[in-house]
CSV table of C-alpha atoms in Angstrom, one decimal:
chain,number,residue,atom,x,y,z
A,1,UNK,CA,-3.7,-12.0,16.2
A,2,UNK,CA,-2.4,-11.8,19.7
A,3,UNK,CA,1.2,-10.4,20.1
A,4,UNK,CA,3.0,-11.3,23.3
A,5,UNK,CA,6.3,-9.6,24.3
A,6,UNK,CA,8.4,-9.2,27.2
A,7,UNK,CA,9.5,-5.9,28.5
A,8,UNK,CA,12.5,-5.6,30.8
A,9,UNK,CA,13.1,-2.3,32.5
A,10,UNK,CA,16.1,-1.7,34.8
A,11,UNK,CA,15.2,0.2,37.9
A,12,UNK,CA,17.1,1.5,41.0
A,13,UNK,CA,15.8,-1.6,43.0
A,14,UNK,CA,16.6,-4.1,40.3
A,15,UNK,CA,15.0,-5.6,37.2
A,16,UNK,CA,11.2,-5.2,36.7
A,17,UNK,CA,9.5,-7.8,34.3
A,18,UNK,CA,6.3,-6.8,32.7
A,19,UNK,CA,4.5,-9.0,30.1
A,20,UNK,CA,2.6,-7.0,27.5
A,21,UNK,CA,-0.1,-8.5,25.4
A,22,UNK,CA,-1.9,-6.7,22.7
A,23,UNK,CA,-5.1,-7.7,20.9
A,24,UNK,CA,-6.5,-5.8,18.1
A,25,UNK,CA,-10.2,-5.3,18.5
A,26,UNK,CA,-12.5,-3.3,16.1
A,27,UNK,CA,-15.3,-1.4,17.8
A,28,UNK,CA,-17.8,0.7,15.6
A,29,UNK,CA,-15.1,0.8,13.0
A,30,UNK,CA,-12.3,2.0,15.1
A,31,UNK,CA,-9.2,0.0,15.7
A,32,UNK,CA,-8.2,-0.2,19.1
A,33,UNK,CA,-5.6,-2.2,21.0
A,34,UNK,CA,-5.9,-3.5,24.5
A,35,UNK,CA,-2.7,-3.7,26.7
A,36,UNK,CA,-2.7,-6.1,29.7
A,37,UNK,CA,0.1,-5.4,32.2
A,38,UNK,CA,1.0,-7.7,35.2
A,39,UNK,CA,0.7,-4.7,37.5
A,40,UNK,CA,-2.7,-3.8,36.5
A,41,UNK,CA,-5.5,-6.4,36.5
A,42,UNK,CA,-7.9,-4.5,34.2
A,43,UNK,CA,-7.1,-4.2,30.4
A,44,UNK,CA,-6.4,-0.6,29.5
A,45,UNK,CA,-7.9,0.3,26.0
A,46,UNK,CA,-5.5,2.6,24.1
A,47,UNK,CA,-7.0,4.2,20.7
A,48,UNK,CA,-3.9,5.4,18.7
A,49,UNK,CA,-4.6,8.4,16.3
A,50,UNK,CA,-5.4,7.0,12.9
A,51,UNK,CA,-4.0,9.2,10.0
A,52,UNK,CA,-7.4,9.4,8.5
A,53,UNK,CA,-8.6,11.0,11.8
A,54,UNK,CA,-6.3,14.0,11.6
A,55,UNK,CA,-7.1,17.0,9.7
A,56,UNK,CA,-5.0,17.6,6.5
A,57,UNK,CA,-3.3,14.2,6.6
A,58,UNK,CA,-4.7,13.0,3.3
A,59,UNK,CA,-2.1,12.3,0.4
A,60,UNK,CA,-2.4,15.5,-1.9
A,61,UNK,CA,-3.0,15.1,-5.7
A,62,UNK,CA,0.6,16.1,-6.2
A,63,UNK,CA,1.9,13.4,-3.8
A,64,UNK,CA,-0.1,10.8,-5.4
A,65,UNK,CA,0.9,12.0,-9.1
A,66,UNK,CA,4.5,11.8,-8.0
A,67,UNK,CA,4.1,8.3,-6.7
A,68,UNK,CA,2.2,7.3,-9.9
A,69,UNK,CA,5.2,8.7,-11.9
A,70,UNK,CA,7.9,6.6,-10.0
A,71,UNK,CA,5.8,3.5,-10.2
A,72,UNK,CA,5.3,4.0,-13.9
A,73,UNK,CA,9.1,4.3,-14.3
A,74,UNK,CA,9.5,1.0,-12.3
A,75,UNK,CA,6.8,-0.7,-14.5
A,76,UNK,CA,8.4,0.7,-17.7
A,77,UNK,CA,11.7,-1.4,-17.2
A,78,UNK,CA,10.1,-4.6,-19.1
A,79,UNK,CA,9.1,-2.2,-21.9
A,80,UNK,CA,12.7,-1.1,-22.1
A,81,UNK,CA,13.8,-4.6,-22.4
A,82,UNK,CA,11.4,-5.5,-24.9
A,83,UNK,CA,12.4,-2.6,-27.0
A,84,UNK,CA,16.2,-3.5,-26.5
A,85,UNK,CA,15.5,-7.1,-27.8
A,86,UNK,CA,13.7,-5.8,-30.7
A,87,UNK,CA,16.4,-3.6,-31.7
A,88,UNK,CA,19.1,-6.3,-31.2
A,89,UNK,CA,17.0,-8.7,-33.0
A,90,UNK,CA,16.7,-6.3,-36.0
A,91,UNK,CA,20.3,-5.6,-36.2
A,92,UNK,CA,21.6,-9.2,-35.7
A,93,UNK,CA,18.7,-10.5,-37.9
A,94,UNK,CA,17.8,-13.2,-35.3
A,95,UNK,CA,14.6,-14.0,-33.9
A,96,UNK,CA,15.9,-15.7,-31.1
A,97,UNK,CA,17.2,-12.8,-29.7
A,98,UNK,CA,13.7,-11.3,-30.1
A,99,UNK,CA,11.9,-14.3,-28.4
A,100,UNK,CA,14.3,-14.4,-25.5
A,101,UNK,CA,13.8,-10.5,-25.1
A,102,UNK,CA,10.1,-10.9,-25.2
A,103,UNK,CA,9.9,-13.8,-22.6
A,104,UNK,CA,12.2,-11.9,-20.4
A,105,UNK,CA,10.2,-8.8,-20.5
A,106,UNK,CA,6.9,-10.8,-19.7
A,107,UNK,CA,8.6,-12.5,-16.8
A,108,UNK,CA,9.9,-9.3,-15.3
A,109,UNK,CA,6.5,-7.8,-15.9
A,110,UNK,CA,4.9,-10.5,-13.8
A,111,UNK,CA,7.7,-10.4,-11.3
A,112,UNK,CA,7.2,-6.6,-10.7
A,113,UNK,CA,3.4,-6.7,-10.5
A,114,UNK,CA,3.8,-9.7,-8.0
A,115,UNK,CA,6.4,-7.5,-5.8
A,116,UNK,CA,3.8,-4.6,-6.1
A,117,UNK,CA,1.0,-6.7,-4.6
A,118,UNK,CA,3.5,-7.9,-1.7
A,119,UNK,CA,4.9,-4.3,-1.0
A,120,UNK,CA,1.4,-2.6,-1.0
A,121,UNK,CA,-0.1,-5.4,1.2
A,122,UNK,CA,2.8,-5.6,3.8
A,123,UNK,CA,3.6,-1.9,4.2
A,124,UNK,CA,1.0,0.1,2.3
A,125,UNK,CA,3.8,1.6,0.1
A,126,UNK,CA,4.7,0.8,-3.3
A,127,UNK,CA,8.0,2.1,-4.8
A,128,UNK,CA,6.3,5.5,-5.6
A,129,UNK,CA,4.3,5.6,-2.5
A,130,UNK,CA,7.8,5.2,-0.5
A,131,UNK,CA,9.6,7.8,-2.7
A,132,UNK,CA,7.0,10.6,-1.7
A,133,UNK,CA,6.2,9.2,1.8
A,134,UNK,CA,2.6,8.2,1.3
A,135,UNK,CA,0.5,5.0,2.5
A,136,UNK,CA,-2.5,3.2,1.3
A,137,UNK,CA,-4.6,2.1,4.2
A,138,UNK,CA,-8.1,0.6,4.7
A,139,UNK,CA,-10.3,3.6,5.7
A,140,UNK,CA,-11.9,1.4,8.6
A,141,UNK,CA,-8.8,-0.6,9.8
A,142,UNK,CA,-6.2,2.2,9.3
A,143,UNK,CA,-3.9,-0.9,8.2
A,144,UNK,CA,-2.5,-1.8,4.9
A,145,UNK,CA,-4.9,-3.8,2.8
A,146,UNK,CA,-4.7,-7.4,1.7
A,147,UNK,CA,-3.0,-8.5,-1.5
A,148,UNK,CA,-6.3,-9.4,-3.2
A,149,UNK,CA,-7.8,-6.0,-2.2
A,150,UNK,CA,-4.7,-4.5,-3.9
A,151,UNK,CA,-5.1,-6.3,-7.1
A,152,UNK,CA,-8.9,-5.5,-7.2
A,153,UNK,CA,-7.9,-1.9,-6.7
A,154,UNK,CA,-5.5,-2.2,-9.5
A,155,UNK,CA,-8.3,-3.3,-11.7
A,156,UNK,CA,-10.5,-0.8,-10.3
A,157,UNK,CA,-8.1,1.8,-11.5
A,158,UNK,CA,-9.1,1.0,-15.1
A,159,UNK,CA,-12.6,2.2,-14.1
A,160,UNK,CA,-11.3,5.4,-12.8
A,161,UNK,CA,-9.2,6.0,-16.0
A,162,UNK,CA,-11.9,4.9,-18.2
A,163,UNK,CA,-14.1,8.4,-18.6
A,164,UNK,CA,-11.0,10.7,-19.3
A,165,UNK,CA,-9.3,9.9,-15.9
A,166,UNK,CA,-12.2,11.7,-14.1
A,167,UNK,CA,-12.0,9.0,-11.4
A,168,UNK,CA,-8.4,10.1,-10.6
A,169,UNK,CA,-9.1,13.8,-10.8
A,170,UNK,CA,-12.2,12.9,-8.4
A,171,UNK,CA,-9.9,13.5,-5.4
A,172,UNK,CA,-9.5,17.1,-6.0
A,173,UNK,CA,-13.2,17.6,-5.0
A,174,UNK,CA,-13.7,14.8,-2.6
A,175,UNK,CA,-13.2,15.9,1.2
A,176,UNK,CA,-11.3,12.7,1.9
A,177,UNK,CA,-9.1,13.0,-1.2
A,178,UNK,CA,-10.5,9.6,-2.5
A,179,UNK,CA,-10.5,8.6,-6.1
A,180,UNK,CA,-13.1,6.3,-7.4
A,181,UNK,CA,-10.9,3.2,-7.0
A,182,UNK,CA,-10.6,4.2,-3.4
A,183,UNK,CA,-14.1,4.6,-2.9
A,184,UNK,CA,-14.7,1.1,-4.4
A,185,UNK,CA,-12.6,-0.6,-2.0
A,186,UNK,CA,-12.9,1.7,0.9
A,187,UNK,CA,-9.2,2.6,1.1
A,188,UNK,CA,-7.5,6.0,1.6
A,189,UNK,CA,-3.9,7.4,1.0
A,190,UNK,CA,-2.2,9.2,3.8
């Protein structure tokens, strides 16, 4: 991707125009950006400090647990709709109310999961991650991962949970605070 922008600066002698073009490049697993300026014929490589390269910047167990609780509350909304329709159907003795409530809860679950995939792939934050201020990024790119990778990570979380949640607790001993599903998809939470 190439992004082109126009930077206008007001100076004492008048206006200066500089066309800035950034082109992301990957060299040895480190994301860099090259900036071209009209006043400089040579590209100037700039390597932004990636969060995973700064000591102590990985998300803590407590932050990730807090994010999981918030996301769990968001994803429990369809369950409340389902149980509400079940109670309403029992009191009204109508299966139609139950069926409508069931279909609404299924539709809401699908909608929330699609929104989760979109949020995580666009910004690296779910509702819970945004609440505690952490981001999910690719370890080598330093950017949010694709929606397909977010889906794969969601499936891989089942593997982390299978042996008594050992895959989730693994981050306590891991130097990069990675869970098993982070390791499987080469992601970090910062």
